[in-house]
mmCIF file of N, CA and C in Angstrom:
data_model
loop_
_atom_site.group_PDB
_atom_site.id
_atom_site.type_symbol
_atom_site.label_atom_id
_atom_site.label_comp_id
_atom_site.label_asym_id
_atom_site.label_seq_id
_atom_site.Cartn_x
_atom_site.Cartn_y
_atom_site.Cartn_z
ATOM 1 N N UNK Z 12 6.302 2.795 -9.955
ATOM 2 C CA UNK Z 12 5.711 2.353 -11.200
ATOM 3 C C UNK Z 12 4.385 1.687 -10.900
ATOM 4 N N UNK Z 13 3.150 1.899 -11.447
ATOM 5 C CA UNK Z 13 1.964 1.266 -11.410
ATOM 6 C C UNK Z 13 1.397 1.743 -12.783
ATOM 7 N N UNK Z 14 1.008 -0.139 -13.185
ATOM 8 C CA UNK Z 14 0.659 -0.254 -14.380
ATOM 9 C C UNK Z 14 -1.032 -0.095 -14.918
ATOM 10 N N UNK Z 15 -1.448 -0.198 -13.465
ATOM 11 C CA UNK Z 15 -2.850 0.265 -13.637
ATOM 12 C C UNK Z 15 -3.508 0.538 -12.541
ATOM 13 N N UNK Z 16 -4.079 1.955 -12.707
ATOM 14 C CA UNK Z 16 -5.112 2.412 -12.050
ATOM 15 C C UNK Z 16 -6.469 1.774 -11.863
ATOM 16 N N UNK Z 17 -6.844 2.047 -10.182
ATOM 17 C CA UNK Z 17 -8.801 1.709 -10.062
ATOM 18 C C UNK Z 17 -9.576 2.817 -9.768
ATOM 19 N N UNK Z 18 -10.582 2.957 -10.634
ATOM 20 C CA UNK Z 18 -11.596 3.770 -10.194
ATOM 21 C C UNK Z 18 -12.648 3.626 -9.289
ATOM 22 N N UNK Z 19 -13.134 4.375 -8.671
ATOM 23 C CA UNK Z 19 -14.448 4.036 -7.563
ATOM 24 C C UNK Z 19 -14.302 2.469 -7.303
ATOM 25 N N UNK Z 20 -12.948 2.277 -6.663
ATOM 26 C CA UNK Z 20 -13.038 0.813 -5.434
ATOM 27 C C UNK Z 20 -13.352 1.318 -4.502
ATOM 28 N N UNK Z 21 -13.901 0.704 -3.538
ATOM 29 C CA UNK Z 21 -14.637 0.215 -2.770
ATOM 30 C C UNK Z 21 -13.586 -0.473 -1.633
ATOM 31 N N UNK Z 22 -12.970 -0.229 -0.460
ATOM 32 C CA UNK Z 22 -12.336 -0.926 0.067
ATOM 33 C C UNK Z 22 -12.897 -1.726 0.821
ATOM 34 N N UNK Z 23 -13.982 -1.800 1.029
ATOM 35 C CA UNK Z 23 -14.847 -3.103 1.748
ATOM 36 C C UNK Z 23 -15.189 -4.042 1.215
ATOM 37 N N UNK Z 24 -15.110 -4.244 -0.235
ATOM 38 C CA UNK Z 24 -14.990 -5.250 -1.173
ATOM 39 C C UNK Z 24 -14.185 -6.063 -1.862
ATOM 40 N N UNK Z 25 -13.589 -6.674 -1.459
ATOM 41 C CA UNK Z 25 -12.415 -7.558 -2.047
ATOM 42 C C UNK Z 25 -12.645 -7.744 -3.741
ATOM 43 N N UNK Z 26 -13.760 -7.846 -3.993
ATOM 44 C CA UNK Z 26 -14.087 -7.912 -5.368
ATOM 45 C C UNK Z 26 -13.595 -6.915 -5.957
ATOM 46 N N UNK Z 27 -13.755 -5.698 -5.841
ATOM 47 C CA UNK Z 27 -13.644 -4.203 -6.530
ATOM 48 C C UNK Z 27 -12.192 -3.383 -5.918
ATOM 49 N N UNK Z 28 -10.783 -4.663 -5.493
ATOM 50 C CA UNK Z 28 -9.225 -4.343 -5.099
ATOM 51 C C UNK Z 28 -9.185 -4.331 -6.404
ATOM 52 N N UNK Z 29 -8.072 -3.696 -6.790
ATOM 53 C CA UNK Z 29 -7.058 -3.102 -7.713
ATOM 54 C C UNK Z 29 -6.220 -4.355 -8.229
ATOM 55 N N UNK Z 30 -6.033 -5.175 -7.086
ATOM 56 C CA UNK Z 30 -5.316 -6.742 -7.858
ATOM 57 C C UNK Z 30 -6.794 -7.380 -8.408
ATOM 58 N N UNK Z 31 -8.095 -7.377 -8.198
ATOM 59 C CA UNK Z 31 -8.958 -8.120 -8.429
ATOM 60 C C UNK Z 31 -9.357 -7.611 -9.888
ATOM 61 N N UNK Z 32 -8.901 -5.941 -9.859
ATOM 62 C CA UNK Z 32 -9.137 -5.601 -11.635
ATOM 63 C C UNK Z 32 -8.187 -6.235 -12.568
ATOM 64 N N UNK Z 33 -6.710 -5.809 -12.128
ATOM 65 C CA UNK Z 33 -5.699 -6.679 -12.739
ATOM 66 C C UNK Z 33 -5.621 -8.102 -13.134
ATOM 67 N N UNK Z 34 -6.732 -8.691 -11.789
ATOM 68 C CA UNK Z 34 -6.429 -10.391 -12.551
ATOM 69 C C UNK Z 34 -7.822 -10.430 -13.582
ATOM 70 N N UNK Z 35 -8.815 -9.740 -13.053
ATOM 71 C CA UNK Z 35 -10.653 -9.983 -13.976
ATOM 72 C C UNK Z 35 -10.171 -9.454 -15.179
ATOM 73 N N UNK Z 36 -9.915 -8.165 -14.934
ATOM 74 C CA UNK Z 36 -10.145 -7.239 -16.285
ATOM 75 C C UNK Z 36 -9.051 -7.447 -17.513
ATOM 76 N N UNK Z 37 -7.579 -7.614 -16.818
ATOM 77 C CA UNK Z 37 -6.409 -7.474 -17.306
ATOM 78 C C UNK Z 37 -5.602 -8.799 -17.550
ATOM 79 N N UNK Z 38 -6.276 -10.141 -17.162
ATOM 80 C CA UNK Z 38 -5.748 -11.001 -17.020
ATOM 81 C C UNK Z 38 -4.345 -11.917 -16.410
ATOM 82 N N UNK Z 39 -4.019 -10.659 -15.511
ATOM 83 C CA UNK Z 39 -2.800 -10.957 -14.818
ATOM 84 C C UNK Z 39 -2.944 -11.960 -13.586
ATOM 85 N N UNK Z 40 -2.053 -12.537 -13.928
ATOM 86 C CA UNK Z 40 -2.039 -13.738 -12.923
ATOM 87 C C UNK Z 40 -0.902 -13.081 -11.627
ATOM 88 N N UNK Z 41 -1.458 -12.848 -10.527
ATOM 89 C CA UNK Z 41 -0.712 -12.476 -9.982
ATOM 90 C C UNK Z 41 -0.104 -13.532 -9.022
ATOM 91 N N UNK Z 42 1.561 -12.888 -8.448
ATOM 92 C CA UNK Z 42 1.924 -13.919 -7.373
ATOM 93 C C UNK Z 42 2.289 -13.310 -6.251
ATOM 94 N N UNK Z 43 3.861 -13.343 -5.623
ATOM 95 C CA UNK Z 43 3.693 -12.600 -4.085
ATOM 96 C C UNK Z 43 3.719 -11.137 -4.149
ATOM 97 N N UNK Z 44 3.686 -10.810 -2.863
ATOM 98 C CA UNK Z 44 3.422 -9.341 -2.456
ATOM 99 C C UNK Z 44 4.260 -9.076 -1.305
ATOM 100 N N UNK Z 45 4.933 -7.790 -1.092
ATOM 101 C CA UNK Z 45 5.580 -7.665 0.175
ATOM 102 C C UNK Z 45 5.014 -5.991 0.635
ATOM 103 N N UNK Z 46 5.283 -5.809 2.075
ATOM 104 C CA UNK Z 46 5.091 -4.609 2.576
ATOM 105 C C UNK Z 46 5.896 -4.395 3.843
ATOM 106 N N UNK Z 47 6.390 -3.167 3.355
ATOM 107 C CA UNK Z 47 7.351 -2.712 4.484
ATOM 108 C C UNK Z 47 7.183 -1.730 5.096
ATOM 109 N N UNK Z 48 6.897 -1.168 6.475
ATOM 110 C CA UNK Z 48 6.659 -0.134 7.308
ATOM 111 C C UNK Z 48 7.901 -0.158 8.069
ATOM 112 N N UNK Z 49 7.663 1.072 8.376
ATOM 113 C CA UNK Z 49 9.072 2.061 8.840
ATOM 114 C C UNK Z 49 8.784 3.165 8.982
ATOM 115 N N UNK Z 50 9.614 4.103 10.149
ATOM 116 C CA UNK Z 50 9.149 5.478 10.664
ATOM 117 C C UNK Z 50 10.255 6.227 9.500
ATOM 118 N N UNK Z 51 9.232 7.250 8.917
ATOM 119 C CA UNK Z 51 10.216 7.958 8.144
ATOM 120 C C UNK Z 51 9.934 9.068 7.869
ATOM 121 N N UNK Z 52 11.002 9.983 7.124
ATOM 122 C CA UNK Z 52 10.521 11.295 6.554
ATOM 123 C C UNK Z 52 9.639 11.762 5.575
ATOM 124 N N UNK Z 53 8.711 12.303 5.872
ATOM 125 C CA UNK Z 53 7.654 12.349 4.619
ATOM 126 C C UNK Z 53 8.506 13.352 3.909
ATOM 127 N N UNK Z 54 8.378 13.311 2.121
ATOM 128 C CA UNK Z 54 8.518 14.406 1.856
ATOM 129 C C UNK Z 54 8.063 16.220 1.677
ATOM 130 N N UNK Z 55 8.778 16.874 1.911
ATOM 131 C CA UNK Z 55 8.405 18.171 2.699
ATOM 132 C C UNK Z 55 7.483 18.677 2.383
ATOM 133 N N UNK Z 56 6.798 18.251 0.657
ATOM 134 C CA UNK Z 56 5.390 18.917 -0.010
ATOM 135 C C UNK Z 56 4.549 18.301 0.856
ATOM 136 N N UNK Z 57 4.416 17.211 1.441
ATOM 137 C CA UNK Z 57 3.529 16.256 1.797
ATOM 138 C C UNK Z 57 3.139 16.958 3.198
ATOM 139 N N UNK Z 58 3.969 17.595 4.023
ATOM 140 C CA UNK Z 58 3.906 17.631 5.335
ATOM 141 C C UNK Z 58 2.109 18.966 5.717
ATOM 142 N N UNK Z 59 2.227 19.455 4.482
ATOM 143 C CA UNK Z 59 0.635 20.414 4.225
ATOM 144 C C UNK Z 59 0.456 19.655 4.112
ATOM 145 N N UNK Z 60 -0.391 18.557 2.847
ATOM 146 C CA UNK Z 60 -1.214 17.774 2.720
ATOM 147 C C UNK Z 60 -1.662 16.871 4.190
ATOM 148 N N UNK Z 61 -0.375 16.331 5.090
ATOM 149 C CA UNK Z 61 -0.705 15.610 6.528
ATOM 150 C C UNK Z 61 -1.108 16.304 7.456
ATOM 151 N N UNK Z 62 -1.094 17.721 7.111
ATOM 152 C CA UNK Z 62 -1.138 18.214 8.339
ATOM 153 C C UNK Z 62 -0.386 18.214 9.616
ATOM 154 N N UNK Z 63 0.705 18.492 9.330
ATOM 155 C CA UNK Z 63 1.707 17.922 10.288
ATOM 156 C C UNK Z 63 3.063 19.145 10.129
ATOM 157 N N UNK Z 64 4.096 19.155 11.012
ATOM 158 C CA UNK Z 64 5.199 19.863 10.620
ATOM 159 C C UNK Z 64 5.909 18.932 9.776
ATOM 160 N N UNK Z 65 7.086 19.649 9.001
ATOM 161 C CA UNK Z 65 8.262 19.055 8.147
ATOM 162 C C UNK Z 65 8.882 17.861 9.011
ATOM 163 N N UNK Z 66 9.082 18.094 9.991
ATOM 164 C CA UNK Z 66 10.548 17.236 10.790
ATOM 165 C C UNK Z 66 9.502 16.360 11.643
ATOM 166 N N UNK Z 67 8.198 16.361 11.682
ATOM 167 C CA UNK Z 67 7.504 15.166 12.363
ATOM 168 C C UNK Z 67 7.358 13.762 12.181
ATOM 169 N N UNK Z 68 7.902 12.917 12.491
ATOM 170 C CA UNK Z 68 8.019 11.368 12.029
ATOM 171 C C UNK Z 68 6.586 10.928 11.312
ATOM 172 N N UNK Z 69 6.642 9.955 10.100
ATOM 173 C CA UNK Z 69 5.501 9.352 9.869
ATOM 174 C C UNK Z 69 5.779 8.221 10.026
ATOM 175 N N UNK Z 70 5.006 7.294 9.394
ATOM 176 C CA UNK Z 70 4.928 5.694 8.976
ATOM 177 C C UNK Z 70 4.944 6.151 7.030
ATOM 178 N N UNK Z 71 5.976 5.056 6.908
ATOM 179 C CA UNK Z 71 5.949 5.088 5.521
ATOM 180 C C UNK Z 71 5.551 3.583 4.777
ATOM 181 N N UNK Z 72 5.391 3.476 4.627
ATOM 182 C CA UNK Z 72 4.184 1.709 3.911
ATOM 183 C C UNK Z 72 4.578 1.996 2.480
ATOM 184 N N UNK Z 73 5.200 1.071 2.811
ATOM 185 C CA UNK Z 73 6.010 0.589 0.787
ATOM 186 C C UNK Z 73 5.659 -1.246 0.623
ATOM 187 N N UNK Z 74 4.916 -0.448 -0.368
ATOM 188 C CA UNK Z 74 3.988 -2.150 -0.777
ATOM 189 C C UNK Z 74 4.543 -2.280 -2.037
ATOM 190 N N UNK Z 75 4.881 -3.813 -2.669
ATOM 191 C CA UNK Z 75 5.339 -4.419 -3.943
ATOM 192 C C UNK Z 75 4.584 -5.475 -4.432
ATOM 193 N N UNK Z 76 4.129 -5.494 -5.574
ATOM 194 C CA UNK Z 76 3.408 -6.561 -5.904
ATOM 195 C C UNK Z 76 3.943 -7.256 -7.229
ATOM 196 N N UNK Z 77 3.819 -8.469 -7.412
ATOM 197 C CA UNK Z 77 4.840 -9.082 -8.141
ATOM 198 C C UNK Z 77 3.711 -10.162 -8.825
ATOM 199 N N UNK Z 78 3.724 -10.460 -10.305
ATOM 200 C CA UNK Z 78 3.153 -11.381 -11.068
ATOM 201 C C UNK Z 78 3.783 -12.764 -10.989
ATOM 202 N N UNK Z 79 3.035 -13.570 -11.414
ATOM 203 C CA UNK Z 79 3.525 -15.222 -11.026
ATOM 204 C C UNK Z 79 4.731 -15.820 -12.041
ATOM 205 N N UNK Z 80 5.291 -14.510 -12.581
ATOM 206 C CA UNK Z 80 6.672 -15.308 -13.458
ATOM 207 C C UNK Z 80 7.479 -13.804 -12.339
ATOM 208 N N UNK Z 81 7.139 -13.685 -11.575
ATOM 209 C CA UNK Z 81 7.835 -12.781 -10.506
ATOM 210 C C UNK Z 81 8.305 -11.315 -10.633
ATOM 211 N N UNK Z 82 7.725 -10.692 -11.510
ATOM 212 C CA UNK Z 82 8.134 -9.200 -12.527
ATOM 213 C C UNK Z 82 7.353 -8.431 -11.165
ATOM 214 N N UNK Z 83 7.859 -7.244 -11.109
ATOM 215 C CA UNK Z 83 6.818 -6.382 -10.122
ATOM 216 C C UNK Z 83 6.102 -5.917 -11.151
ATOM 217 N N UNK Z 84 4.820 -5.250 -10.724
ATOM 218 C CA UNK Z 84 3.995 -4.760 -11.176
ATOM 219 C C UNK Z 84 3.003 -4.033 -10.657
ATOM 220 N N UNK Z 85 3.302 -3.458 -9.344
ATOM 221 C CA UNK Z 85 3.126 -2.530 -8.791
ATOM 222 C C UNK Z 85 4.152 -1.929 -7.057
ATOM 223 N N UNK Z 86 4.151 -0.665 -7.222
ATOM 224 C CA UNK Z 86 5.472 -0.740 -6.121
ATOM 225 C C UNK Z 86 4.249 0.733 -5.975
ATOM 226 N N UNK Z 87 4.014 0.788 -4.700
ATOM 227 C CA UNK Z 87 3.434 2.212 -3.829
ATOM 228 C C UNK Z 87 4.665 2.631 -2.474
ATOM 229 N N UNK Z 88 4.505 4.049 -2.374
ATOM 230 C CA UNK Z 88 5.027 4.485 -1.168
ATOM 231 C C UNK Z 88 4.079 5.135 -0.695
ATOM 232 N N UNK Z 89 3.796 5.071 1.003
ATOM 233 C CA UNK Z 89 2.508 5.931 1.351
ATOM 234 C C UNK Z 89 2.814 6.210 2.276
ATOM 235 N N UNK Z 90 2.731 7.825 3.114
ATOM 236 C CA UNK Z 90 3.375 7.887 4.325
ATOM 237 C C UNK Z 90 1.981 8.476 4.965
ATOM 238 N N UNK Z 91 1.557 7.830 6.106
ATOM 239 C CA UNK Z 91 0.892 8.296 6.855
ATOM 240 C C UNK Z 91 1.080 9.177 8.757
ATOM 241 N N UNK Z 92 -0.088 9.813 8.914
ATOM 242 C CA UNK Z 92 0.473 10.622 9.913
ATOM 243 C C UNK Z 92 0.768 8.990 11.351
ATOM 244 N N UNK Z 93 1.372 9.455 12.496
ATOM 245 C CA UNK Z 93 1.862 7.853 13.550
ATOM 246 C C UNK Z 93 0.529 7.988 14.265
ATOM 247 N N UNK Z 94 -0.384 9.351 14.234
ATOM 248 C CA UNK Z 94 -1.557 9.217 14.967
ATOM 249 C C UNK Z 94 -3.082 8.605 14.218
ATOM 250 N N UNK Z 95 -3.088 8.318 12.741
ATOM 251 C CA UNK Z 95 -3.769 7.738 12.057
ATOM 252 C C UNK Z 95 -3.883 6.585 11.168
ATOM 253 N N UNK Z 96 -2.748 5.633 11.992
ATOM 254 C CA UNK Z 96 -2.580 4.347 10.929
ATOM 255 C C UNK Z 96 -2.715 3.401 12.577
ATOM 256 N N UNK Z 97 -3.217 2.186 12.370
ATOM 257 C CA UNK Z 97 -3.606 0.767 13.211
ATOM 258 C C UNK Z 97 -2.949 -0.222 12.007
ATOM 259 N N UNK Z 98 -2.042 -0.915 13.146
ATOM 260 C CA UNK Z 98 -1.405 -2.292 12.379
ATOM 261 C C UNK Z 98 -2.002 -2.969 13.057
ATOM 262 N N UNK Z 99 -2.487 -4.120 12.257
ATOM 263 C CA UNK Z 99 -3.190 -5.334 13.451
ATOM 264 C C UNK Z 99 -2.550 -6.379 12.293
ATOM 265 N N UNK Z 100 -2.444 -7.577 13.705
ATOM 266 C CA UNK Z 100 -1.731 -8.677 13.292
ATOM 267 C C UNK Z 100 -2.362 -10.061 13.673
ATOM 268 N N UNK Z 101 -3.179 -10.967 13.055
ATOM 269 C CA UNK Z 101 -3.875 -11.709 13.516
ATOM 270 C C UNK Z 101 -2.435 -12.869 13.766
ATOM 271 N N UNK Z 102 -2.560 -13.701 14.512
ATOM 272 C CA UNK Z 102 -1.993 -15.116 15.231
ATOM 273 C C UNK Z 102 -2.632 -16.061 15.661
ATOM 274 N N UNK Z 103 -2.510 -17.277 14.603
ATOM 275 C CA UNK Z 103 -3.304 -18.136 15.058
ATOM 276 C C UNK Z 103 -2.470 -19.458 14.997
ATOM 277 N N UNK Z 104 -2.797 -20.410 15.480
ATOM 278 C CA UNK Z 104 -2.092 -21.293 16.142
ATOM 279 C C UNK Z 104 -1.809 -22.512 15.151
ATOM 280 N N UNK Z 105 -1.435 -23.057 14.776
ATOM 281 C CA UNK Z 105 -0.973 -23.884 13.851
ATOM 282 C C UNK Z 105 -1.664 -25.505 13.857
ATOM 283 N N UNK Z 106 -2.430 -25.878 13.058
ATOM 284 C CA UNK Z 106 -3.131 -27.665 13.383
ATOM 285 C C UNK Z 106 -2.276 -28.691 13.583
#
């Protein structure tokens, strides 16, 4: 379910994210967010579009986003190929 679409964002701009239309444009106050990765099966239409065989493992990235009285209001599934996705994890040390 996604309640609203962005046109021509810009992913180098934090200004022109899809939550930044939702809270400017749409007035949604948003609150947490979760994301879950996991090796999984793409589905089999998808495996043309990746370029990839049917039975080849992906990464699947299931993101949830949730408004500040806690309703979701956006849920994505995205499976990418394991040779074109970088997780980076910053760690920093606590004051």
């Amino acid at each position: 379910m996604l309640l609203f679409t962005c046109f021509n964002c810009s992913l180098s701009n934090p200004k022109d994210s899809l939550y930044a239309l939702a809270e400017n444009k749409y007035g949604m106050v948003l609150g947490d967010g979760y994301q879950y990765i996991k090796v999984g099966d793409q589905p089999e239409s998808d495996s043309e579009l990746l370029q990839i065989a049917s039975h080849e493992p992906t990464l699947q990235v299931i993101t949830e986003a949730y408004n500040d009285k806690n309703v979701l209001i956006s849920c994505d599934s995205t499976f990418y190929r394991k040779d074109r996705y970088e997780f980076e994890i910053e760690m920093t040390k606590a004051s």
